[in-house]
Amino acid sequence: MELTTIWFILIAVLWTGYFVLEGFDFGVGVLLPYVSRDEADRRLVVASIGPVWDGNEVWLLVAGGATFAAFPEWYATLFSGFYLPLFLILLALIARGIALEYRNKSDSTRGWDRTFFWGSLAPAFLWGVAFANIVRGVPLDARHEFTGNLLTLLSPYALLGGVTTLALFTFHGALFLTLRTNGELRQTSARIGRQAGLAAFLAGGLFLLLTQLNDPKPATWVTTVVAAAGIAAALALIGRRDGWAFTANTVAIVAITATLFGGLWPDVMPALDPANSLTVTNASSTPYTLSVMTWVAAIFTPVVLAYQAWTYWVFRRRLTAPRDESPVRQGS
């Protein structure tokens, strides 16, 4: 297998990990005002992702760095053409991180909670818009420079992609909260999760159908996996099998990401005029650069994965909190 193919697959894996892990972070942020009755509930919701949210964002940093090193032409075209949406995502992520760090250090948490909500909702929607445009194709000239504008990126298909990721991540966040909390908060999360799951199933089904009609390369079995996993997640949630529900929805996110990247190959940035498309060949770095990167990835990736797995293992128990202002504690 050529190194360009290997790195395309690795970048797809990195984005998959980011959407799976950061996806429930976004969902928890979106659900904060809807599942919380009081400050004790809000502290519990925030605490559910407190030990892991910043580690989950590392997947985005590595995906961006790998794209820059392995496919610099792809990186340059993507960040110049999608400058405003990516800037808004970056701004939202910064605001979200600040809100998480400072909400417990302030006398009033309302403003920080609103910041956390919008800092979660905006990326959850905009990532879907961005990737829908990448899969559908964008206007590029012969020099692989983006020739469109912001309105070019806001087509109905792209907006549907944003609605799909927002609904899917909200469902993922609800499943995570049912897995990490007890009592009425878990029941409220499960109830909202059923509604979000239906929205994700409808929006995601329509989005995948349009993707298939636009480009027949994505395999039909992948769409079948997405549908089966989504149904399994909903049934498991109804049956109070929280772990199975979260796992099934994770499979659905993995399958959707595989569909998107499978639809791209061998392009990395399809153009409306296929002659101007960026491919794994004309967008890649030199073979020497890819070789060095491969050795570095082979050495350090297992270390990073082991550390993150250990973190999730340590904080695996459900959270409970008394109905007073005492700190959140880990429960069995």
Short mmCIF file of C-alpha atoms in Angstrom, two decimals:
data_model
loop_
_atom_site.label_atom_id
_atom_site.label_comp_id
_atom_site.label_asym_id
_atom_site.label_seq_id
_atom_site.Cartn_x
_atom_site.Cartn_y
_atom_site.Cartn_z
CA MET A 1 0.00 0.00 0.00
CA GLU A 2 1.34 3.44 -0.92
CA LEU A 3 2.18 5.91 1.83
CA THR A 4 -0.31 8.43 0.44
CA THR A 5 -3.07 5.86 0.87
CA ILE A 6 -1.89 4.99 4.37
CA TRP A 7 -1.96 8.62 5.44
CA PHE A 8 -5.35 9.23 3.89
CA ILE A 9 -6.67 6.33 5.97
CA LEU A 10 -4.89 7.57 9.11
CA ILE A 11 -6.37 11.04 8.71
CA ALA A 12 -9.80 9.46 8.27
CA VAL A 13 -9.23 7.50 11.49
CA LEU A 14 -8.21 10.66 13.34
CA TRP A 15 -11.36 12.48 12.23
CA THR A 16 -13.41 9.45 13.21
CA GLY A 17 -11.89 9.47 16.69
CA TYR A 18 -12.54 13.19 16.98
CA PHE A 19 -16.19 12.91 15.98
CA VAL A 20 -16.78 9.96 18.32
CA LEU A 21 -15.11 11.51 21.38
CA GLU A 22 -15.62 15.22 20.88
CA GLY A 23 -19.08 14.44 19.53
CA PHE A 24 -20.48 13.55 22.93
CA ASP A 25 -18.70 16.60 24.41
CA PHE A 26 -20.59 18.80 21.96
CA GLY A 27 -23.81 16.96 22.73
CA VAL A 28 -23.41 17.43 26.47
CA GLY A 29 -22.88 21.16 25.94
CA VAL A 30 -25.97 21.46 23.73
CA LEU A 31 -28.07 19.56 26.27
CA LEU A 32 -26.89 21.48 29.33
CA PRO A 33 -29.84 23.90 29.54
CA TYR A 34 -32.40 21.17 28.77
CA VAL A 35 -31.44 18.38 31.17
CA SER A 36 -30.51 20.52 34.19
CA ARG A 37 -33.04 21.56 36.82
CA ASP A 38 -30.67 23.54 39.02
CA GLU A 39 -27.02 24.35 39.65
CA ALA A 40 -26.35 20.90 41.14
CA ASP A 41 -27.49 19.28 37.88
CA ARG A 42 -25.47 21.72 35.81
CA ARG A 43 -22.34 20.98 37.82
CA LEU A 44 -22.96 17.28 37.34
CA VAL A 45 -23.40 17.65 33.56
CA VAL A 46 -20.17 19.64 33.26
CA ALA A 47 -18.33 17.21 35.53
CA SER A 48 -19.30 14.30 33.27
CA ILE A 49 -16.86 15.52 30.61
CA GLY A 50 -14.54 17.49 32.88
CA PRO A 51 -11.65 14.99 32.94
CA VAL A 52 -11.72 14.17 29.21
CA TRP A 53 -12.91 17.07 27.05
CA ASP A 54 -9.50 18.65 26.53
CA GLY A 55 -7.95 15.29 25.69
CA ASN A 56 -10.67 14.69 23.12
CA GLU A 57 -9.73 17.90 21.33
CA VAL A 58 -6.22 16.55 20.78
CA TRP A 59 -7.66 14.38 17.99
CA LEU A 60 -8.53 17.56 16.08
CA LEU A 61 -5.05 19.01 16.57
CA VAL A 62 -3.40 15.81 15.37
CA ALA A 63 -5.76 15.53 12.39
CA GLY A 64 -4.95 19.10 11.37
CA GLY A 65 -1.23 18.58 11.87
CA ALA A 66 -1.25 15.32 9.92
CA THR A 67 -3.11 16.98 7.05
CA PHE A 68 -0.61 19.84 6.98
CA ALA A 69 2.37 17.48 6.93
CA ALA A 70 1.04 14.72 4.66
CA PHE A 71 -1.12 16.75 2.25
CA PRO A 72 0.00 20.41 2.41
CA GLU A 73 -1.89 21.36 -0.76
CA TRP A 74 -5.10 20.00 0.74
CA TYR A 75 -4.45 21.91 3.98
CA ALA A 76 -3.77 25.17 2.14
CA THR A 77 -6.86 24.94 -0.07
CA LEU A 78 -9.10 23.86 2.80
CA PHE A 79 -8.07 26.59 5.22
CA SER A 80 -8.10 29.36 2.62
CA GLY A 81 -11.43 28.39 1.08
CA PHE A 82 -13.15 27.57 4.38
CA TYR A 83 -11.50 30.39 6.30
CA LEU A 84 -14.61 31.95 7.88
CA PRO A 85 -16.33 28.69 8.97
CA LEU A 86 -13.08 27.31 10.39
CA PHE A 87 -12.39 30.61 12.15
CA LEU A 88 -15.85 30.49 13.72
CA ILE A 89 -15.23 26.91 14.84
CA LEU A 90 -11.90 27.88 16.38
CA LEU A 91 -13.48 30.86 18.13
CA ALA A 92 -16.28 28.66 19.49
CA LEU A 93 -13.82 26.04 20.75
CA ILE A 94 -11.78 28.72 22.53
CA ALA A 95 -14.88 30.23 24.14
CA ARG A 96 -16.10 26.77 25.13
CA GLY A 97 -12.80 25.90 26.79
CA ILE A 98 -12.76 29.18 28.71
CA ALA A 99 -16.33 28.59 29.89
CA LEU A 100 -15.49 25.12 31.17
CA GLU A 101 -12.43 26.35 33.03
CA TYR A 102 -13.99 29.45 34.60
CA ARG A 103 -17.62 28.56 35.36
CA ASN A 104 -16.72 27.12 38.78
CA LYS A 105 -14.46 30.08 39.56
CA SER A 106 -17.19 32.67 39.11
CA ASP A 107 -19.98 33.80 41.43
CA SER A 108 -22.44 33.59 38.53
CA THR A 109 -22.35 30.64 36.13
CA ARG A 110 -25.21 31.63 33.81
CA GLY A 111 -23.03 33.51 31.35
CA TRP A 112 -20.45 30.74 31.22
CA ASP A 113 -23.17 28.14 30.70
CA ARG A 114 -24.54 30.08 27.73
CA THR A 115 -21.03 30.31 26.32
CA PHE A 116 -20.58 26.57 26.81
CA PHE A 117 -23.89 25.93 25.03
CA TRP A 118 -23.14 28.08 21.96
CA GLY A 119 -19.49 26.99 21.94
CA SER A 120 -20.73 23.41 21.61
CA LEU A 121 -23.62 23.98 19.21
CA ALA A 122 -21.69 26.03 16.64
CA PRO A 123 -18.89 23.48 15.96
CA ALA A 124 -21.37 20.59 15.99
CA PHE A 125 -23.27 22.31 13.17
CA LEU A 126 -20.36 23.85 11.25
CA TRP A 127 -18.31 20.65 11.02
CA GLY A 128 -21.23 19.05 9.22
CA VAL A 129 -21.47 22.01 6.83
CA ALA A 130 -17.73 21.86 6.12
CA PHE A 131 -17.55 18.12 5.44
CA ALA A 132 -20.73 18.15 3.36
CA ASN A 133 -19.07 20.72 1.10
CA ILE A 134 -15.89 18.67 0.88
CA VAL A 135 -17.81 15.55 -0.12
CA ARG A 136 -20.08 17.34 -2.59
CA GLY A 137 -17.26 19.31 -4.24
CA VAL A 138 -16.32 22.99 -4.27
CA PRO A 139 -15.29 25.43 -7.03
CA LEU A 140 -11.52 25.21 -7.54
CA ASP A 141 -9.49 26.72 -10.35
CA ALA A 142 -6.55 25.13 -12.17
CA ARG A 143 -4.22 26.25 -9.35
CA HIS A 144 -6.44 24.47 -6.81
CA GLU A 145 -7.56 27.75 -5.27
CA PHE A 146 -11.09 28.17 -3.95
CA THR A 147 -13.11 30.51 -6.18
CA GLY A 148 -16.40 30.58 -4.29
CA ASN A 149 -17.65 32.61 -1.33
CA LEU A 150 -19.48 32.05 1.93
CA LEU A 151 -22.84 31.62 0.21
CA THR A 152 -21.28 28.88 -1.94
CA LEU A 153 -20.72 26.87 1.23
CA LEU A 154 -24.31 27.30 2.46
CA SER A 155 -26.12 25.10 -0.04
CA PRO A 156 -29.17 23.11 1.15
CA TYR A 157 -27.07 19.92 1.07
CA ALA A 158 -24.38 21.51 3.26
CA LEU A 159 -26.92 22.88 5.72
CA LEU A 160 -28.50 19.43 5.92
CA GLY A 161 -25.04 18.08 6.74
CA GLY A 162 -24.83 20.58 9.59
CA VAL A 163 -28.25 19.60 10.92
CA THR A 164 -27.23 15.93 10.72
CA THR A 165 -24.04 16.31 12.76
CA LEU A 166 -25.79 18.55 15.28
CA ALA A 167 -28.58 16.02 15.81
CA LEU A 168 -26.18 13.08 15.84
CA PHE A 169 -23.83 14.68 18.38
CA THR A 170 -26.76 15.76 20.55
CA PHE A 171 -27.98 12.16 20.57
CA HIS A 172 -24.44 11.01 21.37
CA GLY A 173 -24.24 13.45 24.26
CA ALA A 174 -27.58 12.27 25.64
CA LEU A 175 -26.40 8.67 25.52
CA PHE A 176 -23.18 9.66 27.28
CA LEU A 177 -25.13 11.37 30.06
CA THR A 178 -27.34 8.31 30.54
CA LEU A 179 -24.15 6.29 30.84
CA ARG A 180 -22.49 8.65 33.32
CA THR A 181 -25.32 9.83 35.58
CA ASN A 182 -28.02 8.45 37.88
CA GLY A 183 -31.50 9.32 38.99
CA GLU A 184 -33.69 11.97 37.42
CA LEU A 185 -30.85 13.44 35.38
CA ARG A 186 -30.33 10.09 33.69
CA GLN A 187 -34.07 9.76 33.04
CA THR A 188 -34.27 13.25 31.55
CA SER A 189 -31.24 12.54 29.35
CA ALA A 190 -32.82 9.30 28.14
CA ARG A 191 -36.10 11.04 27.30
CA ILE A 192 -34.38 13.81 25.35
CA GLY A 193 -32.08 11.22 23.80
CA ARG A 194 -35.05 9.41 22.25
CA GLN A 195 -36.16 12.66 20.62
CA ALA A 196 -32.64 13.53 19.44
CA GLY A 197 -32.20 9.99 18.14
CA LEU A 198 -35.29 10.29 15.96
CA ALA A 199 -34.06 13.64 14.60
CA ALA A 200 -30.61 12.19 13.92
CA PHE A 201 -32.09 9.14 12.18
CA LEU A 202 -34.28 11.25 9.87
CA ALA A 203 -31.67 13.89 9.06
CA GLY A 204 -28.84 11.38 8.74
CA GLY A 205 -30.90 9.06 6.55
CA LEU A 206 -31.79 11.88 4.16
CA PHE A 207 -28.20 13.13 4.10
CA LEU A 208 -26.77 9.69 3.31
CA LEU A 209 -29.43 9.14 0.65
CA LEU A 210 -28.53 12.39 -1.09
CA THR A 211 -24.84 11.52 -0.77
CA GLN A 212 -25.45 8.18 -2.44
CA LEU A 213 -27.44 9.78 -5.25
CA ASN A 214 -24.77 12.41 -5.81
CA ASP A 215 -21.89 9.93 -5.86
CA PRO A 216 -22.44 6.17 -5.96
CA LYS A 217 -18.97 5.36 -4.57
CA PRO A 218 -20.01 5.00 -0.91
CA ALA A 219 -20.90 1.36 -0.28
CA THR A 220 -24.54 0.51 0.32
CA TRP A 221 -23.59 -1.77 3.22
CA VAL A 222 -22.19 1.24 5.09
CA THR A 223 -25.57 2.95 4.94
CA THR A 224 -27.14 -0.27 6.17
CA VAL A 225 -24.72 -0.34 9.11
CA VAL A 226 -25.61 3.27 9.98
CA ALA A 227 -29.33 2.53 9.96
CA ALA A 228 -28.96 -0.69 11.96
CA ALA A 229 -26.68 0.95 14.51
CA GLY A 230 -29.03 3.91 14.96
CA ILE A 231 -32.03 1.62 15.51
CA ALA A 232 -30.00 -0.54 17.90
CA ALA A 233 -28.96 2.54 19.90
CA ALA A 234 -32.58 3.68 20.24
CA LEU A 235 -33.78 0.22 21.29
CA ALA A 236 -30.94 -0.16 23.79
CA LEU A 237 -31.75 3.26 25.24
CA ILE A 238 -35.39 2.30 25.69
CA GLY A 239 -34.29 -0.94 27.34
CA ARG A 240 -31.95 0.94 29.70
CA ARG A 241 -28.90 -0.75 28.22
CA ASP A 242 -26.89 2.44 28.33
CA GLY A 243 -23.53 0.95 27.41
CA TRP A 244 -24.94 -0.84 24.38
CA ALA A 245 -26.80 2.29 23.26
CA PHE A 246 -23.65 4.40 23.41
CA THR A 247 -21.65 1.70 21.60
CA ALA A 248 -24.26 1.36 18.85
CA ASN A 249 -24.33 5.10 18.20
CA THR A 250 -20.54 5.10 18.14
CA VAL A 251 -20.72 2.50 15.37
CA ALA A 252 -23.15 4.75 13.49
CA ILE A 253 -20.74 7.73 13.71
CA VAL A 254 -17.85 5.55 12.56
CA ALA A 255 -19.90 4.28 9.61
CA ILE A 256 -20.98 7.80 8.59
CA THR A 257 -17.38 9.04 8.69
CA ALA A 258 -16.28 6.02 6.67
CA THR A 259 -18.98 6.86 4.13
CA LEU A 260 -17.76 10.45 3.81
CA PHE A 261 -14.09 9.58 3.41
CA GLY A 262 -14.92 6.59 1.22
CA GLY A 263 -16.81 8.95 -1.04
CA LEU A 264 -13.77 11.21 -1.28
CA TRP A 265 -11.19 8.63 -2.33
CA PRO A 266 -8.97 9.11 -4.30
CA ASP A 267 -9.73 12.83 -4.03
CA VAL A 268 -9.06 14.83 -0.90
CA MET A 269 -10.79 17.98 -2.14
CA PRO A 270 -13.13 17.32 -5.07
CA ALA A 271 -13.72 20.23 -7.44
CA LEU A 272 -16.87 20.93 -9.39
CA ASP A 273 -14.63 20.54 -12.41
CA PRO A 274 -13.03 17.12 -11.84
CA ALA A 275 -9.89 18.20 -13.70
CA ASN A 276 -9.12 20.66 -10.89
CA SER A 277 -9.66 18.24 -8.00
CA LEU A 278 -7.00 17.68 -5.37
CA THR A 279 -6.10 14.01 -5.03
CA VAL A 280 -3.91 11.98 -2.71
CA THR A 281 -1.26 12.17 -5.40
CA ASN A 282 -1.11 15.83 -6.39
CA ALA A 283 -1.72 17.12 -2.84
CA SER A 284 0.80 14.95 -0.97
CA SER A 285 4.20 15.68 0.54
CA THR A 286 7.38 14.01 -0.66
CA PRO A 287 7.87 10.27 -0.04
CA TYR A 288 10.68 11.05 2.42
CA THR A 289 8.39 13.27 4.53
CA LEU A 290 5.69 10.61 4.56
CA SER A 291 8.22 7.96 5.56
CA VAL A 292 9.49 9.97 8.53
CA MET A 293 5.92 10.74 9.60
CA THR A 294 5.03 7.06 9.44
CA TRP A 295 7.83 6.12 11.84
CA VAL A 296 6.88 8.90 14.25
CA ALA A 297 3.22 7.87 14.16
CA ALA A 298 4.09 4.21 14.71
CA ILE A 299 6.05 5.07 17.85
CA PHE A 300 3.88 7.69 19.54
CA THR A 301 0.33 6.80 18.52
CA PRO A 302 0.12 3.69 20.78
CA VAL A 303 1.41 5.77 23.71
CA VAL A 304 -1.25 8.44 23.23
CA LEU A 305 -4.02 5.88 22.79
CA ALA A 306 -2.93 3.99 25.90
CA TYR A 307 -2.92 7.16 27.99
CA GLN A 308 -6.38 8.23 26.81
CA ALA A 309 -7.77 4.73 27.37
CA TRP A 310 -6.35 4.81 30.90
CA THR A 311 -8.03 8.19 31.51
CA TYR A 312 -11.43 6.85 30.51
CA TRP A 313 -10.90 3.77 32.66
CA VAL A 314 -10.10 5.86 35.74
CA PHE A 315 -13.21 8.04 35.27
CA ARG A 316 -15.54 5.23 34.19
CA ARG A 317 -17.98 5.29 37.11
CA ARG A 318 -21.30 7.07 37.17
CA LEU A 319 -21.47 10.49 38.79
CA THR A 320 -23.80 11.29 41.65
CA ALA A 321 -24.41 14.50 43.56
CA PRO A 322 -26.46 15.35 46.65
CA ARG A 323 -29.17 17.96 46.27
CA ASP A 324 -27.11 20.63 48.00
CA GLU A 325 -24.04 22.67 47.11
CA SER A 326 -21.45 20.07 48.09
CA PRO A 327 -18.98 18.98 45.39
CA VAL A 328 -19.79 16.36 42.82
CA ARG A 329 -18.43 12.96 43.76
CA GLN A 330 -17.89 9.72 41.95
CA GLY A 331 -20.54 7.08 42.62
CA SER A 332 -20.69 3.40 41.92
#
